[in-house]
Amino acid sequence: MIRHHPSDELMLDYAAGSLGEASSLALATHLTLCPQCRAANQRLDAVGGNFFAHPVEGTPGQETLNSVMARISSEQAVPRAVAHPLHPALPQPLRLALGCDLDAVPWKRLGIDAYQCVISTRDKIATARLLRIPAGRPVPVHTHCGNELTLVLRGAFSDLTGNYTPGDFQEADDRLVHQPHAEPAEDCVCLAVTEAPLQFKSWAARIVQPFLGI
Amino acid sequence: MLFEFFAPRLRAFVSKPGADRSVIEDVVQETFVNIWRKAHLYDPEKASASTWIYTVARNARIDFLRKAVRPAVDLTDPVLAVDPIQNPQQQLSQAEEGVRLQRALASLPDKQREVLKLAFFADLAHAEIAKELKLPLGTVKSRIRLALGRMRMEFGEDES
Ligand SMILES: [Zn+2]
């Protein structure tokens, strides 16, 4: 039973297409595990479709049509079905990003008794990684200067904000000082997305740019 | 038909002040080619044509304008969780869903609708919307939550 879901503003950014790759990975993974948010996401897509259905002035453009027709006729339609393993452990967006399933994750030691695997993405603002915290152990102290998203995949963790089990989604900003602990029953595996503070400058520049008209 | 109806909308959707005309043209073309490529994936029971075209256009915009990747759910994934309590008879038809959505959107105060419009049409994340409107981040978040809460109410889902 999933009790912790992504916030409305994160769901909106995802549906509108403005959420970065690493955070979108956490959203897509949660949506795979949560039918309720999947329905909400479909509805947000329909909001986009609704704004899209309003009339707009302008000509279709014959040249555009010609180019599209030329591209289509030079292509063969090949419906590509994705081949899935028989009993995968991780949701497909995560398997795709990792290039493997949970049993083959190339874990690297993090601190004394925790493990991590950084997931390579093209995201310049945020970093996605898998964390594995041994049963009953605290999550290693980490500084997050920006927002942090955590999605439980195996086991469970708790902190002062509650108890998080598989599928649960936590959003923390830099004001939350928390010390999560893995529950004692089994190791906790989660997907963690953190904003990389070193990239902050270029990120700020990208936001300011459109308003300066550069 | 489809082309004549959607080409001007697509161009408006992609256009941003200062955007390169040839890039806009690329996104519009790519969207139509992808509509053709992925036609077998479209299920009219699940989404209206404009919703489906919106999602294809959004993905093309992310690809060409943001040069980014957008992970998405794969509905054929064996890991996909299905709702155990959902009664198929309670499932609304696509047309009924559309009517309720229109009603919810029409009932929103202008300030809330403006935020949704900026999110979908100006390609701005909620933090960027706050800067654009010179509003505190919390104000934008609460407008989003009120708007989405109104939609949940229209679909008979409790506020949580
Ligand atoms: Zn959820």
Coordinates of C-alpha atoms and ligand atoms in Angstrom, one line a residue:
Chain A
M1 CA 0.0 0.0 0.0
I2 CA 1.6 3.2 -1.1
R3 CA 1.0 6.1 1.2
H4 CA 3.4 8.8 0.1
H5 CA 2.9 10.2 -3.4
P6 CA 4.7 13.0 -5.5
S7 CA 3.4 16.5 -4.9
D8 CA 0.9 18.1 -7.4
E9 CA 3.6 20.6 -8.6
L10 CA 6.0 17.8 -9.4
M11 CA 3.2 15.9 -11.2
L12 CA 2.4 19.0 -13.2
D13 CA 6.0 19.7 -14.2
Y14 CA 6.3 16.0 -15.3
A15 CA 3.1 16.1 -17.5
A16 CA 4.1 19.5 -19.0
G17 CA 7.5 18.2 -19.9
S18 CA 9.6 20.7 -17.9
L19 CA 10.9 18.2 -15.3
G20 CA 14.5 17.1 -15.7
E21 CA 15.6 13.6 -16.6
A22 CA 16.7 12.4 -13.2
S23 CA 13.5 13.6 -11.4
S24 CA 11.4 12.3 -14.3
L25 CA 13.0 8.9 -13.8
A26 CA 11.8 8.9 -10.2
L27 CA 8.3 10.0 -11.4
A28 CA 8.1 7.3 -14.1
T29 CA 9.3 4.7 -11.6
H30 CA 6.6 5.7 -9.1
L31 CA 3.9 5.8 -11.8
T32 CA 4.8 2.3 -12.7
L33 CA 4.2 1.2 -9.1
C34 CA 1.2 3.5 -8.3
P35 CA -2.1 3.1 -10.3
Q36 CA -3.6 6.1 -8.5
C37 CA -0.9 8.6 -9.7
R38 CA -0.9 7.0 -13.1
A39 CA -4.6 7.9 -13.5
A40 CA -3.8 11.4 -12.2
N41 CA -1.0 11.7 -14.8
Q42 CA -3.3 10.7 -17.6
R43 CA -5.7 13.4 -16.5
L44 CA -2.9 16.0 -16.6
D45 CA -2.0 14.9 -20.1
A46 CA -5.6 15.5 -21.0
V47 CA -5.3 19.1 -19.5
G48 CA -2.4 19.6 -22.0
G49 CA -4.6 18.1 -24.8
N50 CA -7.5 20.4 -23.8
F51 CA -5.4 23.6 -24.1
F52 CA -4.1 22.1 -27.3
A53 CA -7.6 21.7 -28.8
H54 CA -8.3 25.5 -28.9
P55 CA -8.2 27.2 -32.3
V56 CA -5.1 29.0 -33.3
E57 CA -4.5 31.4 -36.2
G58 CA -2.1 30.4 -38.9
T59 CA -1.6 28.4 -42.0
P60 CA -0.7 24.7 -41.9
G61 CA 2.3 25.2 -44.3
Q62 CA 2.4 23.2 -47.5
E63 CA 6.2 22.9 -47.3
T64 CA 6.0 21.3 -43.9
L65 CA 3.4 18.8 -45.2
N66 CA 5.6 18.0 -48.2
S67 CA 8.6 17.3 -45.9
V68 CA 6.6 15.2 -43.6
M69 CA 5.1 13.1 -46.5
A70 CA 8.6 12.7 -47.9
R71 CA 10.0 11.4 -44.6
I72 CA 7.1 9.1 -44.0
S73 CA 7.2 7.5 -47.5
S74 CA 11.0 6.8 -47.1
E75 CA 10.4 4.9 -43.9
Q76 CA 9.0 1.5 -43.1
A77 CA 6.6 1.3 -40.2
V78 CA 8.1 -1.2 -37.8
P79 CA 6.1 -1.5 -34.6
R80 CA 8.9 -2.3 -32.1
A81 CA 7.7 -4.3 -29.2
V82 CA 10.0 -4.0 -26.1
A83 CA 11.2 -7.4 -24.9
H84 CA 10.9 -7.7 -21.1
P85 CA 12.6 -10.2 -18.9
L86 CA 10.3 -12.8 -17.4
H87 CA 10.2 -11.6 -13.8
P88 CA 11.9 -8.2 -13.6
A89 CA 12.5 -6.8 -10.1
L90 CA 12.8 -3.1 -11.1
P91 CA 10.3 -1.0 -13.0
Q92 CA 11.2 -0.7 -16.7
P93 CA 12.2 3.1 -16.7
L94 CA 14.8 2.2 -14.1
R95 CA 16.1 -0.9 -15.8
L96 CA 16.4 1.1 -19.0
A97 CA 18.4 3.8 -17.2
L98 CA 20.6 1.4 -15.4
G99 CA 21.1 -1.0 -18.3
C100 CA 20.4 -3.9 -15.9
D101 CA 18.1 -5.3 -13.3
L102 CA 18.5 -5.3 -9.5
D103 CA 20.5 -8.5 -9.4
A104 CA 23.3 -7.1 -11.6
V105 CA 23.7 -3.5 -10.2
P106 CA 27.4 -2.6 -10.0
W107 CA 27.3 -1.5 -6.3
K108 CA 30.1 0.7 -5.0
R109 CA 30.8 1.1 -1.4
L110 CA 29.6 4.4 0.2
G111 CA 30.9 5.2 3.6
I112 CA 31.3 2.3 6.1
D113 CA 28.3 0.2 5.4
A114 CA 26.2 1.5 2.6
Y115 CA 26.3 1.0 -1.2
Q116 CA 25.5 3.2 -4.1
C117 CA 25.3 3.1 -7.9
V118 CA 25.2 6.4 -9.8
I119 CA 22.9 6.2 -12.8
S120 CA 24.2 8.0 -15.8
T121 CA 21.8 10.5 -17.4
R122 CA 22.1 13.6 -19.5
D123 CA 20.6 15.7 -16.6
K124 CA 23.0 18.5 -15.7
I125 CA 21.0 19.7 -12.7
A126 CA 20.2 16.6 -10.7
T127 CA 21.9 13.2 -10.1
A128 CA 20.1 9.9 -9.8
R129 CA 21.5 7.0 -7.8
L130 CA 20.5 3.8 -6.3
L131 CA 21.3 3.5 -2.6
R132 CA 21.4 0.2 -0.6
I133 CA 21.3 0.6 3.1
P134 CA 21.9 -2.5 5.2
A135 CA 19.0 -3.5 7.5
G136 CA 18.7 -1.3 10.6
R137 CA 21.5 1.0 9.5
P138 CA 21.3 4.8 9.1
V139 CA 21.5 6.4 5.7
P140 CA 25.0 8.0 5.4
V141 CA 25.0 11.7 6.2
H142 CA 24.8 13.6 3.0
T143 CA 24.5 17.2 2.3
H144 CA 21.8 18.2 0.0
C145 CA 21.8 21.8 -1.0
G146 CA 18.7 21.5 -3.2
N147 CA 15.7 19.3 -3.3
E148 CA 16.0 15.5 -2.8
L149 CA 13.6 12.9 -4.1
T150 CA 13.6 9.4 -2.6
L151 CA 11.7 6.4 -3.9
V152 CA 11.7 3.1 -2.0
L153 CA 12.2 0.0 -4.1
R154 CA 13.0 -2.7 -1.5
G155 CA 12.7 -2.9 2.2
A156 CA 11.7 0.3 4.1
F157 CA 13.1 3.3 5.9
S158 CA 11.8 5.7 8.5
D159 CA 12.6 9.2 9.6
L160 CA 10.8 11.8 11.6
T161 CA 8.4 12.4 8.7
G162 CA 7.1 8.8 8.6
N163 CA 7.7 5.3 7.4
Y164 CA 8.4 4.6 3.8
T165 CA 7.8 1.2 2.1
P166 CA 8.2 0.1 -1.6
G167 CA 6.6 2.6 -4.0
D168 CA 6.6 5.4 -1.4
F169 CA 7.9 8.7 -2.6
Q170 CA 9.6 11.3 -0.4
E171 CA 10.3 14.9 -1.4
A172 CA 12.6 16.8 0.9
D173 CA 13.9 20.3 0.5
D174 CA 17.1 21.7 2.1
R175 CA 15.3 22.7 5.2
L176 CA 14.5 19.2 6.2
V177 CA 17.1 17.8 8.5
H178 CA 16.5 14.1 8.7
Q179 CA 18.3 11.0 9.6
P180 CA 16.6 8.1 7.8
H181 CA 17.2 4.6 9.1
A182 CA 16.6 1.3 7.1
E183 CA 14.1 -0.8 8.9
P184 CA 15.6 -3.9 10.6
A185 CA 13.8 -6.6 8.6
E186 CA 15.8 -6.3 5.3
D187 CA 18.2 -4.1 3.4
C188 CA 16.6 -1.0 1.9
V189 CA 17.1 -0.2 -1.7
C190 CA 16.0 3.2 -3.0
L191 CA 16.3 5.6 -5.9
A192 CA 17.6 9.0 -4.7
V193 CA 17.6 12.1 -6.9
T194 CA 19.6 15.1 -5.6
E195 CA 20.2 18.5 -7.2
A196 CA 23.9 18.8 -7.8
P197 CA 25.0 22.0 -6.0
L198 CA 28.0 22.5 -8.3
Q199 CA 25.8 22.9 -11.3
F200 CA 23.7 25.6 -9.6
K201 CA 25.3 28.5 -11.4
S202 CA 24.5 27.3 -14.9
W203 CA 21.1 26.2 -13.8
A204 CA 20.3 29.7 -12.5
A205 CA 21.6 31.2 -15.7
R206 CA 19.3 29.0 -17.7
I207 CA 16.3 30.2 -15.8
V208 CA 17.2 33.9 -16.0
Q209 CA 18.1 33.7 -19.7
P210 CA 14.6 33.6 -21.2
F211 CA 13.6 36.7 -19.2
L212 CA 16.6 38.6 -20.4
G213 CA 15.7 37.6 -24.0
I214 CA 19.1 36.2 -24.7
Chain B
M1 CA -7.3 17.1 -42.2
L2 CA -5.3 16.2 -39.1
F3 CA -2.4 18.1 -40.5
E4 CA -4.4 21.2 -41.3
F5 CA -6.1 21.2 -37.9
F6 CA -3.0 20.6 -35.8
A7 CA -0.1 22.2 -37.7
P8 CA -0.9 25.8 -36.6
R9 CA -1.5 24.6 -33.0
L10 CA 1.8 22.8 -32.9
R11 CA 3.7 25.8 -34.2
A12 CA 2.1 27.9 -31.5
F13 CA 2.9 25.3 -28.9
V14 CA 6.6 25.1 -29.8
S15 CA 7.1 28.8 -30.4
K16 CA 8.9 30.8 -27.7
P17 CA 10.2 34.3 -27.9
G18 CA 13.6 34.0 -29.6
A19 CA 13.2 30.4 -30.7
D20 CA 14.9 29.4 -33.9
R21 CA 12.4 29.0 -36.7
S22 CA 14.2 26.0 -38.1
V23 CA 14.1 24.3 -34.7
I24 CA 10.3 25.0 -34.5
E25 CA 9.9 23.5 -37.9
D26 CA 11.9 20.4 -36.9
V27 CA 9.6 19.8 -33.8
V28 CA 6.5 20.2 -35.9
Q29 CA 7.7 17.8 -38.6
E30 CA 9.0 15.3 -36.0
T31 CA 5.7 15.4 -34.2
F32 CA 3.8 14.5 -37.4
V33 CA 6.3 11.8 -38.3
N34 CA 6.0 10.3 -34.8
I35 CA 2.2 10.4 -35.0
W36 CA 2.5 8.3 -38.1
R37 CA 5.1 6.0 -36.6
K38 CA 3.3 5.4 -33.4
A39 CA -0.3 5.3 -34.7
H40 CA -0.5 1.6 -33.6
L41 CA 0.0 2.7 -30.0
Y42 CA -2.9 5.1 -30.0
D43 CA -6.0 3.9 -28.1
P44 CA -9.1 6.1 -28.6
E45 CA -10.7 4.5 -25.6
K46 CA -7.9 5.8 -23.3
A47 CA -7.3 9.3 -24.6
S48 CA -8.7 11.9 -27.0
A49 CA -6.8 12.6 -30.2
S50 CA -5.7 16.0 -29.0
T51 CA -4.4 14.5 -25.8
W52 CA -2.4 11.9 -27.6
I53 CA -1.0 14.5 -30.1
Y54 CA -0.2 16.8 -27.2
T55 CA 1.9 14.0 -25.6
V56 CA 3.7 13.3 -28.9
A57 CA 4.4 17.0 -29.4
R58 CA 5.6 17.5 -25.8
N59 CA 8.1 14.6 -26.3
A60 CA 9.3 16.1 -29.5
R61 CA 9.7 19.5 -27.8
I62 CA 11.8 17.9 -25.0
D63 CA 13.9 16.1 -27.6
F64 CA 14.6 19.0 -29.9
L65 CA 14.3 22.1 -27.7
R66 CA 15.5 20.8 -24.3
K67 CA 17.7 18.2 -25.8
A68 CA 16.7 16.0 -22.9
V69 CA 15.4 12.6 -22.2
R70 CA 12.0 12.0 -20.5
P71 CA 11.7 8.6 -18.8
A72 CA 8.1 7.3 -19.1
V73 CA 6.0 4.4 -17.9
D74 CA 5.9 1.3 -20.2
L75 CA 2.4 0.0 -20.0
T76 CA 3.6 -3.5 -21.0
D77 CA 6.0 -3.6 -18.1
P78 CA 5.5 -6.9 -16.1
V79 CA 6.2 -4.8 -12.9
L80 CA 3.3 -2.4 -13.7
A81 CA 1.0 -2.3 -10.6
V82 CA -2.7 -2.5 -11.4
D83 CA -5.4 -1.1 -9.1
P84 CA -6.9 -4.1 -7.2
I85 CA -10.0 -2.2 -6.0
Q86 CA -11.0 -0.6 -9.3
N87 CA -14.4 -1.7 -10.5
P88 CA -14.5 -1.7 -14.3
Q89 CA -18.0 -0.4 -14.3
Q90 CA -16.8 2.7 -12.5
Q91 CA -14.4 3.4 -15.3
L92 CA -15.6 6.5 -17.0
S93 CA -15.8 6.6 -20.8
Q94 CA -13.2 8.7 -22.5
A95 CA -16.0 11.1 -23.5
E96 CA -17.3 11.4 -20.0
E97 CA -13.8 12.0 -18.7
G98 CA -13.4 14.8 -21.2
V99 CA -16.7 16.5 -20.2
R100 CA -15.7 16.4 -16.5
L101 CA -12.3 17.7 -17.2
Q102 CA -13.7 20.6 -19.3
R103 CA -16.1 21.4 -16.4
A104 CA -13.3 21.4 -13.8
L105 CA -11.1 23.6 -16.0
A106 CA -13.9 26.0 -16.8
S107 CA -14.7 26.4 -13.1
L108 CA -11.1 27.4 -12.1
P109 CA -10.4 30.9 -11.1
D110 CA -8.3 32.7 -13.8
K111 CA -5.2 32.8 -11.6
Q112 CA -5.2 29.0 -11.3
R113 CA -5.9 28.5 -15.0
E114 CA -3.1 30.9 -15.9
V115 CA -0.5 28.8 -13.9
L116 CA -1.7 25.6 -15.8
K117 CA -1.5 27.4 -19.1
L118 CA 2.1 28.6 -18.4
A119 CA 3.1 25.1 -17.4
F120 CA 1.8 23.5 -20.5
F121 CA 2.2 26.2 -23.1
A122 CA 5.2 28.4 -22.0
D123 CA 7.2 25.3 -21.1
L124 CA 7.9 26.6 -17.6
A125 CA 8.5 24.5 -14.5
H126 CA 6.6 25.7 -11.5
A127 CA 9.6 27.4 -10.0
E128 CA 10.1 29.3 -13.2
I129 CA 6.4 30.3 -13.3
A130 CA 6.9 31.9 -9.8
K131 CA 9.8 34.0 -11.2
E132 CA 7.9 34.9 -14.3
L133 CA 4.8 36.1 -12.4
K134 CA 7.0 37.6 -9.6
L135 CA 5.2 35.5 -7.0
P136 CA 6.5 33.6 -4.0
L137 CA 7.0 29.9 -4.8
G138 CA 4.5 28.9 -2.1
T139 CA 1.8 30.9 -3.9
V140 CA 2.3 29.1 -7.2
K141 CA 2.4 25.8 -5.4
S142 CA -0.9 26.5 -3.6
R143 CA -2.5 27.6 -6.9
I144 CA -1.4 24.3 -8.5
R145 CA -2.7 22.3 -5.5
L146 CA -6.1 24.1 -5.6
A147 CA -6.5 23.5 -9.3
L148 CA -5.6 19.8 -9.2
G149 CA -7.7 19.4 -6.1
R150 CA -10.7 20.9 -8.0
M151 CA -10.1 18.3 -10.7
R152 CA -9.9 15.5 -8.2
M153 CA -13.2 16.6 -6.7
E154 CA -14.8 16.6 -10.2
F155 CA -13.7 13.0 -10.5
G156 CA -15.0 12.0 -7.1
E157 CA -11.6 11.4 -5.5
D158 CA -11.2 12.5 -1.9
E159 CA -8.8 15.2 -1.0
S160 CA -5.7 13.9 0.8
Ligands
ZN1 ZN 1.3 7.6 -6.2

